C-alpha cells in the first residue's frame, strides 16, 4: 500500500467517525434555531448513534461479501447525501430522519480496517492499522471542534453542509484511488448477519467484552451529549464552540493506545480493563465537581473528560485484544458483534443522559457514569483473573502486537486471510 493511499484511507476514517460526533456540539444551536427542547435536540445525537449501530450490524458484514471499492464509494455517497439533507432540514422530524440515514451509512471506517489489513504484508499490518486508529481518534476529537466553531459562526446547518461536501468529494477520489479487491466470502447475506449473533451466544469472553464496552461507551456518550447543554447553560454561559475546544484535551489519548497495546501484551487484557474501569469511576467524581461553573469547574470538566477518554480508549484496546483471541478466523464478524453492542450502549447512554440531565442536572449524569462503571466492575470482579487472552491476535502478524482501536470511532479489525485481492 502506498503512503498516499494510506493517507486517503486515514482521512476517510476521520471523516466517517467525525460524522457521528459533531452533532454533539451542534445540539444547543438546534435548540435555539428550531425552537425545541434540549431533550428533543438530544434525539439528533441519539438518532445518529442508533443508525450507526444498525449500519454496523446490517452493512459491515457485507465487507466480506462485496468488492471494497464500489461498496465504500456507495457508502460515502449516501453519507454525503444524508448530511446535505440534514443541513437543509426544515424542522426536527426531517433532521432526525436524515441523521438516522447518516448514521447507518457512515460506517466506512469499519470497512476500511479489514481492507487495509488485506492490502499490506503481515509485518506492516499493525503499523497501518495504528495509523488508521489515529485518523479515527483525530476525527472524533476534531469533529466537536469543527461542529461547534463552524456552527457558532455560520449556524447549525453549516457543519452538516460542509461535512456532506467533504464526504461526496472523498467518494469521487476513492472511486479512482482504491484498488480492485476480491471478496473473501460468497456466503449469503443472511448467513453473514446471523454469524455475529451466534458468536455472542456461544462465546462468553465476547459477551464480557461487549458488556464492558457498552457500559463505558454509554457513560462516555451521556457525558459528551450533556456537556454541550451544561456549557451553554446558566452555569457557564459559553458558546457551542466551547465544547469543541474542551474536546481537544482528549488529544492526549492518541498517545496512549500504543503504550496500552504493549501493556496488554505484557500483563493481559484483564488487568488493563480493571484499571480502565476504575478510571471511569474516578472520572465520575471529577466531572461532578464541574457542576458549579467558573474556572475551577472548567478545570474539573477538562480533567474528568480526559480521564474518561483515556479510560475508554485504553479499555477498548484491551477488549478487542480479548475478542480477537476468541476466533482469529472470524475477526470481522466478532468486530461486528462487539461494536453493535458498544453502540447500543452508547445510544442508550445518550438517551438516558439527556433525560437525567433534565431531571437531576449534571450531578445526575455523573451518577449515571458511576453506576455504569460499577456494573462493569462487578462483572469484571466476578470473572476469572489471570493474564488471559490478548496477545498475538489483534494485528495478526504473529509478533504479539495488539491492534489499538479508536474510542468513539469504529475499531479496525484484521479480516480472514484473503479478504483483499492482493497484498503488498
mmCIF file of N, CA, C and O in Angstrom, residues 241-298:
data_model
loop_
_atom_site.group_PDB
_atom_site.id
_atom_site.type_symbol
_atom_site.label_atom_id
_atom_site.label_comp_id
_atom_site.label_asym_id
_atom_site.label_seq_id
_atom_site.Cartn_x
_atom_site.Cartn_y
_atom_site.Cartn_z
ATOM 1 N N UNK A 241 -18.910 26.507 20.616
ATOM 2 C CA UNK A 241 -17.514 26.202 20.287
ATOM 3 C C UNK A 241 -16.710 25.799 21.515
ATOM 4 O O UNK A 241 -15.640 25.198 21.393
ATOM 5 N N UNK A 242 -17.216 26.104 22.723
ATOM 6 C CA UNK A 242 -16.500 25.717 23.939
ATOM 7 C C UNK A 242 -16.434 24.203 24.073
ATOM 8 O O UNK A 242 -15.456 23.657 24.595
ATOM 9 N N UNK A 243 -17.465 23.501 23.594
ATOM 10 C CA UNK A 243 -17.458 22.039 23.642
ATOM 11 C C UNK A 243 -16.338 21.497 22.771
ATOM 12 O O UNK A 243 -15.597 20.577 23.152
ATOM 13 N N UNK A 244 -16.184 22.089 21.580
ATOM 14 C CA UNK A 244 -15.118 21.642 20.693
ATOM 15 C C UNK A 244 -13.745 21.891 21.262
ATOM 16 O O UNK A 244 -12.849 21.049 21.148
ATOM 17 N N UNK A 245 -13.566 23.038 21.895
ATOM 18 C CA UNK A 245 -12.261 23.333 22.481
ATOM 19 C C UNK A 245 -11.952 22.384 23.634
ATOM 20 O O UNK A 245 -10.818 21.927 23.788
ATOM 21 N N UNK A 246 -12.964 22.066 24.436
ATOM 22 C CA UNK A 246 -12.743 21.137 25.538
ATOM 23 C C UNK A 246 -12.397 19.746 25.009
ATOM 24 O O UNK A 246 -11.598 19.023 25.605
ATOM 25 N N UNK A 247 -12.986 19.375 23.881
ATOM 26 C CA UNK A 247 -12.718 18.058 23.310
ATOM 27 C C UNK A 247 -11.260 17.901 22.894
ATOM 28 O O UNK A 247 -10.734 16.778 22.871
ATOM 29 N N UNK A 248 -10.586 19.002 22.587
ATOM 30 C CA UNK A 248 -9.193 18.916 22.171
ATOM 31 C C UNK A 248 -8.290 18.396 23.275
ATOM 32 O O UNK A 248 -7.199 17.897 23.004
ATOM 33 N N UNK A 249 -8.740 18.527 24.526
ATOM 34 C CA UNK A 249 -7.950 17.984 25.633
ATOM 35 C C UNK A 249 -7.757 16.485 25.445
ATOM 36 O O UNK A 249 -6.713 15.922 25.814
ATOM 37 N N UNK A 250 -8.753 15.836 24.855
ATOM 38 C CA UNK A 250 -8.672 14.390 24.660
ATOM 39 C C UNK A 250 -7.656 13.950 23.629
ATOM 40 O O UNK A 250 -7.483 12.742 23.417
ATOM 41 N N UNK A 251 -6.955 14.903 22.979
ATOM 42 C CA UNK A 251 -5.931 14.520 22.003
ATOM 43 C C UNK A 251 -4.828 13.687 22.639
ATOM 44 O O UNK A 251 -4.126 12.937 21.958
ATOM 45 N N UNK A 252 -4.683 13.810 23.945
ATOM 46 C CA UNK A 252 -3.674 13.019 24.651
ATOM 47 C C UNK A 252 -3.920 11.524 24.448
ATOM 48 O O UNK A 252 -2.978 10.724 24.442
ATOM 49 N N UNK A 253 -5.173 11.146 24.264
ATOM 50 C CA UNK A 253 -5.479 9.722 24.127
ATOM 51 C C UNK A 253 -4.810 9.104 22.908
ATOM 52 O O UNK A 253 -4.579 7.892 22.879
ATOM 53 N N UNK A 254 -4.508 9.913 21.899
ATOM 54 C CA UNK A 254 -3.847 9.377 20.706
ATOM 55 C C UNK A 254 -2.466 8.835 21.038
ATOM 56 O O UNK A 254 -1.935 7.988 20.313
ATOM 57 N N UNK A 255 -1.871 9.324 22.135
ATOM 58 C CA UNK A 255 -0.542 8.868 22.538
ATOM 59 C C UNK A 255 -0.604 7.648 23.451
ATOM 60 O O UNK A 255 0.423 7.004 23.693
ATOM 61 N N UNK A 256 -1.785 7.346 23.974
ATOM 62 C CA UNK A 256 -1.902 6.296 24.990
ATOM 63 C C UNK A 256 -2.065 4.902 24.407
ATOM 64 O O UNK A 256 -1.627 3.921 25.013
ATOM 65 N N UNK A 257 -2.708 4.793 23.256
ATOM 66 C CA UNK A 257 -3.061 3.456 22.773
ATOM 67 C C UNK A 257 -1.863 2.585 22.395
ATOM 68 O O UNK A 257 -1.886 1.382 22.664
ATOM 69 N N UNK A 258 -0.803 3.135 21.780
ATOM 70 C CA UNK A 258 0.337 2.250 21.518
ATOM 71 C C UNK A 258 0.932 1.667 22.798
ATOM 72 O O UNK A 258 1.269 0.480 22.864
ATOM 73 N N UNK A 259 1.064 2.508 23.823
ATOM 74 C CA UNK A 259 1.569 2.013 25.109
ATOM 75 C C UNK A 259 0.623 0.982 25.700
ATOM 76 O O UNK A 259 1.060 -0.041 26.248
ATOM 77 N N UNK A 260 -0.679 1.233 25.603
ATOM 78 C CA UNK A 260 -1.654 0.281 26.140
ATOM 79 C C UNK A 260 -1.554 -1.060 25.450
ATOM 80 O O UNK A 260 -1.668 -2.116 26.087
ATOM 81 N N UNK A 261 -1.357 -1.045 24.140
ATOM 82 C CA UNK A 261 -1.207 -2.310 23.424
ATOM 83 C C UNK A 261 -0.034 -3.124 23.944
ATOM 84 O O UNK A 261 -0.141 -4.337 24.134
ATOM 85 N N UNK A 262 1.089 -2.440 24.209
ATOM 86 C CA UNK A 262 2.248 -3.154 24.754
ATOM 87 C C UNK A 262 1.966 -3.655 26.172
ATOM 88 O O UNK A 262 2.409 -4.737 26.563
ATOM 89 N N UNK A 263 1.208 -2.866 26.935
ATOM 90 C CA UNK A 263 0.875 -3.275 28.293
ATOM 91 C C UNK A 263 -0.045 -4.497 28.295
ATOM 92 O O UNK A 263 0.124 -5.419 29.108
ATOM 93 N N UNK A 264 -1.010 -4.522 27.398
ATOM 94 C CA UNK A 264 -1.868 -5.703 27.261
ATOM 95 C C UNK A 264 -1.035 -6.918 26.891
ATOM 96 O O UNK A 264 -1.249 -8.027 27.395
ATOM 97 N N UNK A 265 -0.058 -6.713 26.024
ATOM 98 C CA UNK A 265 0.810 -7.808 25.598
ATOM 99 C C UNK A 265 1.588 -8.383 26.774
ATOM 100 O O UNK A 265 1.791 -9.587 26.873
ATOM 101 N N UNK A 266 1.999 -7.518 27.713
ATOM 102 C CA UNK A 266 2.815 -7.975 28.835
ATOM 103 C C UNK A 266 1.976 -8.539 29.983
ATOM 104 O O UNK A 266 2.358 -9.534 30.600
ATOM 105 N N UNK A 267 0.869 -7.877 30.290
ATOM 106 C CA UNK A 267 0.130 -8.228 31.505
ATOM 107 C C UNK A 267 -1.223 -8.869 31.260
ATOM 108 O O UNK A 267 -1.831 -9.380 32.201
ATOM 109 N N UNK A 268 -1.732 -8.818 30.045
ATOM 110 C CA UNK A 268 -3.039 -9.372 29.750
ATOM 111 C C UNK A 268 -4.128 -8.324 29.765
ATOM 112 O O UNK A 268 -3.987 -7.250 30.359
ATOM 113 N N UNK A 269 -5.239 -8.649 29.124
ATOM 114 C CA UNK A 269 -6.331 -7.688 28.965
ATOM 115 C C UNK A 269 -7.050 -7.409 30.278
ATOM 116 O O UNK A 269 -7.524 -6.292 30.511
ATOM 117 N N UNK A 270 -7.151 -8.397 31.165
ATOM 118 C CA UNK A 270 -7.957 -8.218 32.372
ATOM 119 C C UNK A 270 -7.404 -7.128 33.282
ATOM 120 O O UNK A 270 -8.162 -6.313 33.826
ATOM 121 N N UNK A 271 -6.112 -7.080 33.478
ATOM 122 C CA UNK A 271 -5.523 -6.062 34.356
ATOM 123 C C UNK A 271 -5.707 -4.670 33.781
ATOM 124 O O UNK A 271 -5.991 -3.716 34.512
ATOM 125 N N UNK A 272 -5.543 -4.555 32.485
ATOM 126 C CA UNK A 272 -5.750 -3.250 31.849
ATOM 127 C C UNK A 272 -7.208 -2.836 31.970
ATOM 128 O O UNK A 272 -7.519 -1.678 32.273
ATOM 129 N N UNK A 273 -8.130 -3.769 31.749
ATOM 130 C CA UNK A 273 -9.549 -3.464 31.893
ATOM 131 C C UNK A 273 -9.881 -2.976 33.299
ATOM 132 O O UNK A 273 -10.670 -2.033 33.479
ATOM 133 N N UNK A 274 -9.305 -3.613 34.307
ATOM 134 C CA UNK A 274 -9.575 -3.213 35.679
ATOM 135 C C UNK A 274 -9.161 -1.764 35.902
ATOM 136 O O UNK A 274 -9.925 -0.962 36.477
ATOM 137 N N UNK A 275 -7.971 -1.407 35.469
ATOM 138 C CA UNK A 275 -7.524 -0.031 35.624
ATOM 139 C C UNK A 275 -8.412 0.951 34.882
ATOM 140 O O UNK A 275 -8.713 2.038 35.385
ATOM 141 N N UNK A 276 -8.868 0.576 33.688
ATOM 142 C CA UNK A 276 -9.712 1.477 32.900
ATOM 143 C C UNK A 276 -11.087 1.661 33.540
ATOM 144 O O UNK A 276 -11.624 2.778 33.566
ATOM 145 N N UNK A 277 -11.675 0.589 34.054
ATOM 146 C CA UNK A 277 -12.986 0.707 34.698
ATOM 147 C C UNK A 277 -12.900 1.547 35.971
ATOM 148 O O UNK A 277 -13.793 2.344 36.268
ATOM 149 N N UNK A 278 -11.817 1.386 36.708
ATOM 150 C CA UNK A 278 -11.611 2.240 37.881
ATOM 151 C C UNK A 278 -11.430 3.698 37.452
ATOM 152 O O UNK A 278 -11.893 4.623 38.131
ATOM 153 N N UNK A 279 -10.766 3.900 36.329
ATOM 154 C CA UNK A 279 -10.597 5.257 35.811
ATOM 155 C C UNK A 279 -11.929 5.903 35.472
ATOM 156 O O UNK A 279 -12.145 7.097 35.732
ATOM 157 N N UNK A 280 -12.856 5.137 34.891
ATOM 158 C CA UNK A 280 -14.193 5.666 34.588
ATOM 159 C C UNK A 280 -14.908 6.063 35.875
ATOM 160 O O UNK A 280 -15.556 7.117 35.962
ATOM 161 N N UNK A 281 -14.792 5.223 36.899
ATOM 162 C CA UNK A 281 -15.449 5.513 38.173
ATOM 163 C C UNK A 281 -14.888 6.801 38.797
ATOM 164 O O UNK A 281 -15.649 7.654 39.277
ATOM 165 N N UNK A 282 -13.579 6.955 38.765
ATOM 166 C CA UNK A 282 -12.967 8.174 39.311
ATOM 167 C C UNK A 282 -13.369 9.395 38.479
ATOM 168 O O UNK A 282 -13.611 10.486 39.013
ATOM 169 N N UNK A 283 -13.468 9.213 37.163
ATOM 170 C CA UNK A 283 -13.829 10.352 36.312
ATOM 171 C C UNK A 283 -15.213 10.895 36.664
ATOM 172 O O UNK A 283 -15.461 12.104 36.535
ATOM 173 N N UNK A 284 -16.126 10.018 37.120
ATOM 174 C CA UNK A 284 -17.461 10.484 37.508
ATOM 175 C C UNK A 284 -17.367 11.477 38.660
ATOM 176 O O UNK A 284 -18.063 12.502 38.671
ATOM 177 N N UNK A 285 -16.507 11.190 39.633
ATOM 178 C CA UNK A 285 -16.343 12.102 40.770
ATOM 179 C C UNK A 285 -15.698 13.414 40.337
ATOM 180 O O UNK A 285 -16.093 14.499 40.795
ATOM 181 N N UNK A 286 -14.714 13.338 39.459
ATOM 182 C CA UNK A 286 -14.053 14.564 38.994
ATOM 183 C C UNK A 286 -15.024 15.413 38.190
ATOM 184 O O UNK A 286 -15.097 16.642 38.360
ATOM 185 N N UNK A 287 -15.789 14.780 37.312
ATOM 186 C CA UNK A 287 -16.748 15.521 36.491
ATOM 187 C C UNK A 287 -17.821 16.186 37.336
ATOM 188 O O UNK A 287 -18.297 17.280 37.014
ATOM 189 N N UNK A 288 -18.216 15.529 38.416
ATOM 190 C CA UNK A 288 -19.267 16.092 39.269
ATOM 191 C C UNK A 288 -18.848 17.442 39.843
ATOM 192 O O UNK A 288 -19.693 18.309 40.098
ATOM 193 N N UNK A 289 -17.543 17.643 40.030
ATOM 194 C CA UNK A 289 -17.060 18.917 40.563
ATOM 195 C C UNK A 289 -17.192 20.052 39.562
ATOM 196 O O UNK A 289 -16.992 21.216 39.921
ATOM 197 N N UNK A 290 -17.533 19.724 38.308
ATOM 198 C CA UNK A 290 -17.687 20.756 37.291
ATOM 199 C C UNK A 290 -19.070 21.351 37.213
ATOM 200 O O UNK A 290 -19.331 22.212 36.354
ATOM 201 N N UNK A 291 -19.978 20.931 38.095
ATOM 202 C CA UNK A 291 -21.358 21.415 38.018
ATOM 203 C C UNK A 291 -21.492 22.869 38.426
ATOM 204 O O UNK A 291 -22.438 23.558 38.020
ATOM 205 N N UNK A 292 -20.570 23.375 39.238
ATOM 206 C CA UNK A 292 -20.735 24.705 39.805
ATOM 207 C C UNK A 292 -20.323 25.847 38.915
ATOM 208 O O UNK A 292 -20.593 27.008 39.230
ATOM 209 N N UNK A 293 -19.644 25.588 37.813
ATOM 210 C CA UNK A 293 -19.207 26.652 36.921
ATOM 211 C C UNK A 293 -17.895 27.267 37.363
ATOM 212 O O UNK A 293 -17.239 26.813 38.311
ATOM 213 N N UNK A 294 -17.486 28.316 36.668
ATOM 214 C CA UNK A 294 -16.251 29.009 36.992
ATOM 215 C C UNK A 294 -15.017 28.291 36.472
ATOM 216 O O UNK A 294 -15.092 27.221 35.853
ATOM 217 N N UNK A 295 -13.849 28.899 36.769
ATOM 218 C CA UNK A 295 -12.579 28.337 36.303
ATOM 219 C C UNK A 295 -12.316 26.972 36.929
ATOM 220 O O UNK A 295 -11.829 26.052 36.261
ATOM 221 N N UNK A 296 -12.647 26.818 38.213
ATOM 222 C CA UNK A 296 -12.438 25.532 38.867
ATOM 223 C C UNK A 296 -13.332 24.459 38.241
ATOM 224 O O UNK A 296 -12.916 23.308 38.063
ATOM 225 N N UNK A 297 -14.554 24.829 37.906
ATOM 226 C CA UNK A 297 -15.446 23.877 37.261
ATOM 227 C C UNK A 297 -14.943 23.453 35.896
ATOM 228 O O UNK A 297 -15.001 22.277 35.539
ATOM 229 N N UNK A 298 -14.439 24.411 35.129
ATOM 230 C CA UNK A 298 -13.888 24.075 33.810
ATOM 231 C C UNK A 298 -12.690 23.143 33.932
ATOM 232 O O UNK A 298 -12.517 22.211 33.143
#
